[in-house]
Coordinates of C-alpha atoms and ligand atoms in Angstrom, one line a residue:
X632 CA -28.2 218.2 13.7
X633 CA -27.2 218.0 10.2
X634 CA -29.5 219.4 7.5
X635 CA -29.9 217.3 3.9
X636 CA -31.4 218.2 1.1
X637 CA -32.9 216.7 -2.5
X638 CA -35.5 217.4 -5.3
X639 CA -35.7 215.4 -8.2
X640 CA -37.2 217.0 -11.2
X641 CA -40.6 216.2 -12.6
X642 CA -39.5 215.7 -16.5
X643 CA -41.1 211.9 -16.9
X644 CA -42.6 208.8 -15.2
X645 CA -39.8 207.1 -12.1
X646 CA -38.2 204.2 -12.9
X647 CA -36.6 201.6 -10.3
X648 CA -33.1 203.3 -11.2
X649 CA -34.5 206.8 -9.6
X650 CA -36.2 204.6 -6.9
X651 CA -33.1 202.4 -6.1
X652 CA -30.6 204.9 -7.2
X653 CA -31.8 208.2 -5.1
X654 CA -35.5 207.5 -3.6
X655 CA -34.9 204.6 -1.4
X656 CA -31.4 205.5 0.0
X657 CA -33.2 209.3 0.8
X658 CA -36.1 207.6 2.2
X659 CA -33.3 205.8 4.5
X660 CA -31.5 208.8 5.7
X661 CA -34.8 210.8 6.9
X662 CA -35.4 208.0 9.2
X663 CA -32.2 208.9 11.3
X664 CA -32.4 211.1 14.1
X665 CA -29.1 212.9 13.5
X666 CA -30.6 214.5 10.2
X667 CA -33.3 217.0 9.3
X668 CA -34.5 216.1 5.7
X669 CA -35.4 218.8 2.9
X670 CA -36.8 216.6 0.0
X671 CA -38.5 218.7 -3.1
X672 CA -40.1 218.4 -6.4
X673 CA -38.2 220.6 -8.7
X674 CA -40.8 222.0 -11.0
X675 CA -39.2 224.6 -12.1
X676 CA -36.2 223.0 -13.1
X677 CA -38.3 220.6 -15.3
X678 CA -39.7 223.6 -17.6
X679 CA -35.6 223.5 -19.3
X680 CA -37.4 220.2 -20.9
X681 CA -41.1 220.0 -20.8
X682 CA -43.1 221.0 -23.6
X683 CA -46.8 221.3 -21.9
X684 CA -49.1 221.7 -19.2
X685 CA -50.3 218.5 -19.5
X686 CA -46.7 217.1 -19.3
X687 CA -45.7 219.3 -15.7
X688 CA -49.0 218.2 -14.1
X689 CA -48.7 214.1 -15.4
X690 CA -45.0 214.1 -13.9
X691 CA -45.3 216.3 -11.3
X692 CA -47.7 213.7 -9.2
X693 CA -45.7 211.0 -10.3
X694 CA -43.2 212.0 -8.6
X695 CA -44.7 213.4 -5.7
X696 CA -46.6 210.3 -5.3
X697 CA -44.2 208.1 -6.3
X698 CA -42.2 209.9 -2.8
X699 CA -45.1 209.2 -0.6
X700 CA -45.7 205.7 -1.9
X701 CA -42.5 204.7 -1.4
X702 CA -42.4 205.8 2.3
X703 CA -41.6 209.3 2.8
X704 CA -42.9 210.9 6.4
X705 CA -44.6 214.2 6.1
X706 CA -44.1 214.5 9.8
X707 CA -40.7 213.9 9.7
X708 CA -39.5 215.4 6.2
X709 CA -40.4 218.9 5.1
X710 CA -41.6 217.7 1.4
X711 CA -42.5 221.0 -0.7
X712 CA -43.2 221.7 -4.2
X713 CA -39.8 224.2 -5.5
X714 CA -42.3 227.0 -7.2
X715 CA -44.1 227.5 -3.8
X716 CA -41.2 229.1 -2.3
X717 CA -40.9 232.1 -4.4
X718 CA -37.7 232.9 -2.3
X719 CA -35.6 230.4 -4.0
X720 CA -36.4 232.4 -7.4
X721 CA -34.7 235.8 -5.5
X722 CA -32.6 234.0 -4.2
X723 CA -31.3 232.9 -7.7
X724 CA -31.1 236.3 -9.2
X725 CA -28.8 237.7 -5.9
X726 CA -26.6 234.6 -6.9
X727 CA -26.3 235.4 -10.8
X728 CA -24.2 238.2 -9.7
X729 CA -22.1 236.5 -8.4
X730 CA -21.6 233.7 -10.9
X731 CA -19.0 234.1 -13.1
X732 CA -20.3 233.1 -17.1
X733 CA -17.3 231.1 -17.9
X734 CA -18.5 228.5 -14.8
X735 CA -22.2 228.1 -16.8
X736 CA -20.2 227.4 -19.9
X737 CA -18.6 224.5 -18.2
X738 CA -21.5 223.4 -17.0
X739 CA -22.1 219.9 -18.4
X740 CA -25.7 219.7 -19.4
X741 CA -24.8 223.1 -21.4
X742 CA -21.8 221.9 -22.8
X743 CA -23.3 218.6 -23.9
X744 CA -25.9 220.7 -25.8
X745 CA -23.0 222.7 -27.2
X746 CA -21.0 219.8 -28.3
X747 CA -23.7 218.1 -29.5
X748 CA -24.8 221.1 -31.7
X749 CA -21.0 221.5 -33.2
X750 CA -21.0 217.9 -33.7
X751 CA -24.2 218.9 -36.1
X752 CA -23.0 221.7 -37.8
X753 CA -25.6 224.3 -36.0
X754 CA -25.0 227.6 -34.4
X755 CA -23.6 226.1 -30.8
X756 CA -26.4 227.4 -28.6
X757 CA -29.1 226.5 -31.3
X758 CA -32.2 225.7 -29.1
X759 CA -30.5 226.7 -25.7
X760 CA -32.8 228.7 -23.3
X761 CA -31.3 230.2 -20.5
X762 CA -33.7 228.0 -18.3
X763 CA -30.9 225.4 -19.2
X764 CA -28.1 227.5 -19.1
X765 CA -28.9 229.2 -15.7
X766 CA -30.0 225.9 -14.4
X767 CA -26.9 225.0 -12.1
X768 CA -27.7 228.7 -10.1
X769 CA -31.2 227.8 -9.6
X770 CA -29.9 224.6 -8.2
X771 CA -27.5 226.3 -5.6
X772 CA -30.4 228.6 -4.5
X773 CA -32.4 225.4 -3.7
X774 CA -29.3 224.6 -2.1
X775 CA -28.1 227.4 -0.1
X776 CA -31.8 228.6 0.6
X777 CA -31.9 226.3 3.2
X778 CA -28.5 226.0 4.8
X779 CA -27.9 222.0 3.7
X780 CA -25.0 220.9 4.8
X781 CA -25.4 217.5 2.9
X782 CA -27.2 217.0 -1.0
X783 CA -27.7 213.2 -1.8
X784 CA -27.1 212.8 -5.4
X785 CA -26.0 210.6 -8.3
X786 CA -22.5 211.2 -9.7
X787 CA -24.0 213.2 -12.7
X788 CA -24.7 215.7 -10.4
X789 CA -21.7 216.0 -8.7
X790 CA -20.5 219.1 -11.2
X791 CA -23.4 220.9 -9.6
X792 CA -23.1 220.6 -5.9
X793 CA -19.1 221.6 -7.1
X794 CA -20.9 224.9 -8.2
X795 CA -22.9 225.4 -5.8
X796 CA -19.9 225.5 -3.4
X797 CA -18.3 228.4 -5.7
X798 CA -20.9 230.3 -5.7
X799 CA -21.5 230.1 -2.0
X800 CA -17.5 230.7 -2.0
X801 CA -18.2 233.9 -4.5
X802 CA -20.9 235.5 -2.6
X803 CA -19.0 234.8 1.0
X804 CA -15.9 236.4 -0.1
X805 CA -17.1 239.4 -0.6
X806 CA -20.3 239.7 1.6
X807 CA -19.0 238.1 4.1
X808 CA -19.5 234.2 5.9
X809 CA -23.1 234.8 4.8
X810 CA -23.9 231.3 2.5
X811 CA -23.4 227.8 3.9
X812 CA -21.0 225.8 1.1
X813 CA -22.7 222.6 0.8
X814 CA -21.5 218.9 -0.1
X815 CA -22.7 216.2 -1.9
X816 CA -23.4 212.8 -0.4
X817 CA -22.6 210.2 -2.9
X818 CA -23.3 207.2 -1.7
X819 CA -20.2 204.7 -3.2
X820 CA -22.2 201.7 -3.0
X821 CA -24.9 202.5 -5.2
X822 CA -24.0 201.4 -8.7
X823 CA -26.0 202.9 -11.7
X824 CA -28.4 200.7 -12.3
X825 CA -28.3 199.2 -15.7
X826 CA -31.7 199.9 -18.3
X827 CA -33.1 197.7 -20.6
X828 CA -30.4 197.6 -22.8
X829 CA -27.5 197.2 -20.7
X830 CA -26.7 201.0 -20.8
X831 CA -27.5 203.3 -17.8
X832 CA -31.4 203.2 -17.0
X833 CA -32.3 206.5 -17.7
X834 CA -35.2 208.7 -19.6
X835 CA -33.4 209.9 -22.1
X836 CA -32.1 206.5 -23.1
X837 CA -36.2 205.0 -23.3
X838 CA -34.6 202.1 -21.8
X839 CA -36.4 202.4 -18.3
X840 CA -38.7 200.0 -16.1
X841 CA -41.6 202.1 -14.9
X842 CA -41.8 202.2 -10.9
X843 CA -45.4 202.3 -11.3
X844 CA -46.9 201.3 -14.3
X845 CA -49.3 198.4 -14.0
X846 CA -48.6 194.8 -13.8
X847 CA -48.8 194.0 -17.1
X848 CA -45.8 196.9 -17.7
X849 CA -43.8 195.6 -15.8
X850 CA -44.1 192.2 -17.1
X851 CA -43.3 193.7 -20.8
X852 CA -41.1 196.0 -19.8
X853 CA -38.8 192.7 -17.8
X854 CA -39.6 190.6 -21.4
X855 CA -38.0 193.4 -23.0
X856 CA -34.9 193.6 -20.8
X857 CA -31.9 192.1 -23.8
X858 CA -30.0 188.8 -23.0
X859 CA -28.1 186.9 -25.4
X860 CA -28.7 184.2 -27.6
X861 CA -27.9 181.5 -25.1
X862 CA -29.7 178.6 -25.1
X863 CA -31.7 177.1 -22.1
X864 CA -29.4 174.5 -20.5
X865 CA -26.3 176.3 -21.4
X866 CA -24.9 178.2 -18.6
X867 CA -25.4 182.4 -18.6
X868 CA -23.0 184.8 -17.6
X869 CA -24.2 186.0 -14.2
X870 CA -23.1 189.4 -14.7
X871 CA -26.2 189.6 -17.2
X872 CA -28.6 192.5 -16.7
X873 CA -31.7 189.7 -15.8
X874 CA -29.5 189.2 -12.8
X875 CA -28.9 193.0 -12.0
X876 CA -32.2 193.4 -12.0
X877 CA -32.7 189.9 -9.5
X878 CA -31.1 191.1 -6.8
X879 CA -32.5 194.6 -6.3
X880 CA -35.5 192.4 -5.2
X881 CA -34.5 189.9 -3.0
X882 CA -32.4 188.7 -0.2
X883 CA -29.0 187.3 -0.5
X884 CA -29.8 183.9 0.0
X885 CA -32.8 184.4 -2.6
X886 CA -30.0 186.0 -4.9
X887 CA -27.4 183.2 -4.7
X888 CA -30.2 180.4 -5.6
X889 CA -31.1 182.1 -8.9
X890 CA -27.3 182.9 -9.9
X891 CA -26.8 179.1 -9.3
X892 CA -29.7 178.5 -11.4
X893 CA -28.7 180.9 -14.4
X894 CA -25.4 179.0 -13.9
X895 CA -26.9 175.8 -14.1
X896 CA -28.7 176.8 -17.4
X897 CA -32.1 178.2 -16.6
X898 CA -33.4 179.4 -19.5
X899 CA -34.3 183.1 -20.4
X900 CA -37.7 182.9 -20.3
X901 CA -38.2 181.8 -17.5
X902 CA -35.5 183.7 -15.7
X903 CA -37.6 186.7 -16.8
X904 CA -40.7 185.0 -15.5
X905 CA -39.2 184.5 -12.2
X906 CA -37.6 188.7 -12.3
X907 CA -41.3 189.5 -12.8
X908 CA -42.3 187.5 -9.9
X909 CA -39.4 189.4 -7.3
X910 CA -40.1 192.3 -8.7
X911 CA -43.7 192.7 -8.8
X912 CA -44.0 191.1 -5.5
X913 CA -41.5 194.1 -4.0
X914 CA -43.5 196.9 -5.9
X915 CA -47.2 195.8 -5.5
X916 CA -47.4 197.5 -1.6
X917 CA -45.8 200.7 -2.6
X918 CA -48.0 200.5 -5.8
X919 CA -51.0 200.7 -4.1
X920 CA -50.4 203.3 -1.7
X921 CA -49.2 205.0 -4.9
X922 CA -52.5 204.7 -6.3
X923 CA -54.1 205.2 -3.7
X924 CA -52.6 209.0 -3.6
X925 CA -52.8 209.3 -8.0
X926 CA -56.8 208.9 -6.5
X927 CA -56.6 211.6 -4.1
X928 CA -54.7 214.4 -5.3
X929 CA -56.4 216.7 -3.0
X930 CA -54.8 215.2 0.1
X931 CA -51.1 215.4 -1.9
X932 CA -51.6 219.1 -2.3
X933 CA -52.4 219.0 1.5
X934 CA -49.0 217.6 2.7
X935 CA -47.1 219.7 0.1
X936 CA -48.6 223.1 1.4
X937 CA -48.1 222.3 5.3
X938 CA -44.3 220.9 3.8
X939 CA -44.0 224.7 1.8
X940 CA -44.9 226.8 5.4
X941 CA -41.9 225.0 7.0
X942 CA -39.6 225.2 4.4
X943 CA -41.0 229.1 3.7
X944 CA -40.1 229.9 7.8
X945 CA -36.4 228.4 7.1
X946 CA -36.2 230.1 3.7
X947 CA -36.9 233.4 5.1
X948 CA -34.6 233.1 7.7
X949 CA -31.7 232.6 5.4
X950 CA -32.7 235.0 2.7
X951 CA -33.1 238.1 5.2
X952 CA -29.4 237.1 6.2
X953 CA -28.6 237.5 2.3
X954 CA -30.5 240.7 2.1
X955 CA -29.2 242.1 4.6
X956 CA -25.1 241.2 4.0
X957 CA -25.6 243.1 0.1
X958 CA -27.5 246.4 1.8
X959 CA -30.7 245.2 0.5
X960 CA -31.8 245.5 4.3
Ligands
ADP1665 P1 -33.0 210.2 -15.7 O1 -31.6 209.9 -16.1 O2 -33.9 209.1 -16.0 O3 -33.5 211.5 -16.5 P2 -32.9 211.9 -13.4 O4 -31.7 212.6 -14.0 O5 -34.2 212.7 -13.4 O6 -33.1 210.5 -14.2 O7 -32.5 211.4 -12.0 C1 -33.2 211.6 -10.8 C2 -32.4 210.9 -9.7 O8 -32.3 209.5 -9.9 C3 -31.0 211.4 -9.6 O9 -30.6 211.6 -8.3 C4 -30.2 210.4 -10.3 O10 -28.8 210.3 -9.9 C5 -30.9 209.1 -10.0 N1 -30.8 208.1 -11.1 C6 -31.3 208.2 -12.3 N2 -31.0 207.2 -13.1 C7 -30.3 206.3 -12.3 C8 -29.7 205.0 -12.5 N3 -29.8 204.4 -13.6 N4 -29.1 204.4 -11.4 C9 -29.0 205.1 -10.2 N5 -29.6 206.3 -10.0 C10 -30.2 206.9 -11.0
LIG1666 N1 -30.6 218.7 -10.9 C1 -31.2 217.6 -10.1 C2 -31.3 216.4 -11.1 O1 -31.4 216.6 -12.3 C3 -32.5 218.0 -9.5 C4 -32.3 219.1 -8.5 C5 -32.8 220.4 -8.6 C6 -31.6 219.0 -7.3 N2 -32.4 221.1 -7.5 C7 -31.7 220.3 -6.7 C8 -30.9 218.0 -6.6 C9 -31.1 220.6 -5.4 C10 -30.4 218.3 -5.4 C11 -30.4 219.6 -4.8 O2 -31.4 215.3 -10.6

C-alpha cells in the first residue's frame, strides 16, 4: 500500500480553485483502496503570513471544515492538525543540518520576496523571518515524518517536494537509507483555474470565489467575474472565464448546451445568472454540512485529535529510526 500525503495551509477563506484544484482530486484518491491517505492542516506553516490570533483560528476551521464538508472520511483518512504532532518540529531541526543554505536561497517563495525587495530598492531580506525562509524544511519534515511515498500538489509546489527529495537524499547519504525520498503527484489534467479576472484564482491576487460564503457571495462574487464588452446577441468567445467557471459544475452535455448558447449570443447577464444557478446548486450540499460543522466545533476538534494519535503512532515510528541512525539513540 502506497502512502500519500497533503496539508494545505490555513492563511485565508477556500476558494473553488483550492477545492477543484487540490480538495476534490485528494478527496478522490482516499477513496481507493491501494492508498493510505495523510491529509493535514498546516498551521504552522501559516504563521510565515498571518498577523493574529483571530486570523489562525477564522482559517484554521475553514479549512478544516471546508475538508469534512467536502467529503473527507475520518475513518478512512488520518486528518490531523500539523502543531499537534510536536515530532514534525524535531524532526525539522535534525533536517536543518542537513540542508545546505544556498538550497533555501533558491527557494522560490524566498527568492520572490528577495526579488521583489531589490526591485524596491530595500535591503533584500527586508521583512523576511526565517518562518519563511526555513519554510521548505518544515515541509519535508511533514513529508518525510511519515514515509509518503506520493504528495498531491499544484505545480507551484513542485520546487518543494524537489527539496524535500534532497534533503531526504542529504541525510541518507550520510546516515544511511534512513529517510523515504518522496514524489509529487501532479495531476496533468487539472488546469489552474482561472480567478475573477482571468489571472490564476488565488488569495493573493483578491480575485477568488469563496467555497463557502453565503448565497448571496457567490452571486456577487460570479457578477463580478470580467467579460468583455460584447453585446447580447453577438456571439462570445467560449474560452471566456464565465465558461471556465460553467463547466466545473455540470455535465458535459449540460456544458455543450451553454457553449452553444454563448455562441449563439446569450447575453452576459444572464450567462452569469445561469453560472450562479450550476454553481450554487453544486455547492449548497457541501455548504451545509460545512455549516453544520462551523456550528459544532467541538465535534471537529474530536476527529482531529483521534486523526493526531494515528499520525503520532506513525510519526514515532519514523522519528526513533532518525534518532537512532545520528546516535541520538
Ligand atoms: P492560494 O494561491 O489561494 O494562496 P494556496 O497556495 O493556499 O492557494 O493553495 C492551496 C492548494 O490549492 C494548493 O495545492 C494549490 O496548488 C491549490 N490551488 C490554489 N489555487 C489554485 C488554482 N487557481 N487552481 C488550481 N489549484 C489551486
Ligand atoms: N506548502 C503547501 C502549500 O502552500 C502546504 C504544505 C505544507 C504541504 N506542508 C506540506 C503540502 C506537506 C504537501 C505536503 O500549499
Amino acid at each position: 500500500m502506497k502512502r500519500v500525503l497533503t496539508g494545505i495551509k490555513p492563511t485565508g477563506y477556500a476558494h473553488i480553485g483550492n477545492y477543484f484544484g487540490a480538495i476534490k482530486p485528494a478527496i478522490e484518491l482516499s477513496k481507493h483502496d491501494d492508498y493510505e491517505c495523510f491529509y493535514f492542516i498546516a498551521d504552522y506553516h501559516a504563521l510565515t503570513t498571518l498577523n493574529s490570533k483571530a486570523e489562525m483560528k477564522e482559517y484554521f476551521y475553514n479549512i478544516a471544515c471546508t475538508w469534512l464538508a467536502c467529503g473527507l472520511d475520518p475513518k478512512k483518512v488520518v486528518f490531523y492538525r500539523q502543531s499537534d504532532i510536536k515530532e514534525d518540529f524535531e524532526l525539522n531541526w535534525i533536517l536543518c543540518n542537513v540542508t545546505p543554505k544556498g538550497l533555501m536561497n533558491r527557494a522560490h517563495a524566498y527568492k520572490a520576496c528577495v526579488e521583489k525587495n531589490e526591485a524596491n530598492g530595500l535591503d533584500r531580506d527586508d521583512k523576511v523571518n526565517m518562518g519563511l525562509y526555513n519554510y521548505p524544511i518544515l515541509m519535508s519534515a511533514d513529508i518525510m515524518l511519515f514515509d509518503a511515498d506520493y504528495v498531491p500538489v499544484g505545480l507551484d509546489q513542485k520546487q518543494h517536494i524537489e527539496i524535500a527529495r534532497d534533503i531526504a537524499h542529504n541525510f541518507n547519504i550520510k546516515y544511511g537509507e534512513t529517510l523515504k525520498e518522496p514524489m509529487e503527484y501532479i495531476d496533468e489534467n487539472n488546469n489552474t483555474l482561472v480567478g475573477l479576472d482571468g489571472r490564476k484564482m488565488s488569495k493573493s491576487y483578491n480575485n477568488t470565489i469563496r467555497l463557502f460564503g453565503d448565497e448571496n457571495e457567490l452571486k456577487k462574487a460570479i457578477f463580478r467575474v470580467v467579460t468583455d464588452s460584447r453585446l447580447p446577441g453577438e456571439p462570445k468567445d467560449v474560452d471566456c472565464t464565465v465558461n471556465k467557471l460553467y463547466k466545473l459544475f455540470v455535465s458535459e452535455s449540460e456544458a455543450k448546451e451553454f457553449e452553444e448558447d454563448l455562441l449563439k449570443g446569450l447575453g452576459w447577464g444572464d450567462a452569469k445568472k445561469r453560472l450562479f444557478e450550476v454553481a450554487n446548486r453544486y455547492l449548497s450540499p457541501m455548504r451545509e454540512k460545512f455549516n453544520y460543522y462551523m456550528a459544532h466545533k467541538k465535534e471537529v476538534d474530536a476527529i482531529l485529535d483521534a486523526g493526531a494519535e494515528k499520525a503520532r503512532i506513525v510519526a514515532r515510528k519514523v522519528l526513533r529510526r532518525v534518532r537512532k541512525a545520528i546516535g541520538a539513540e
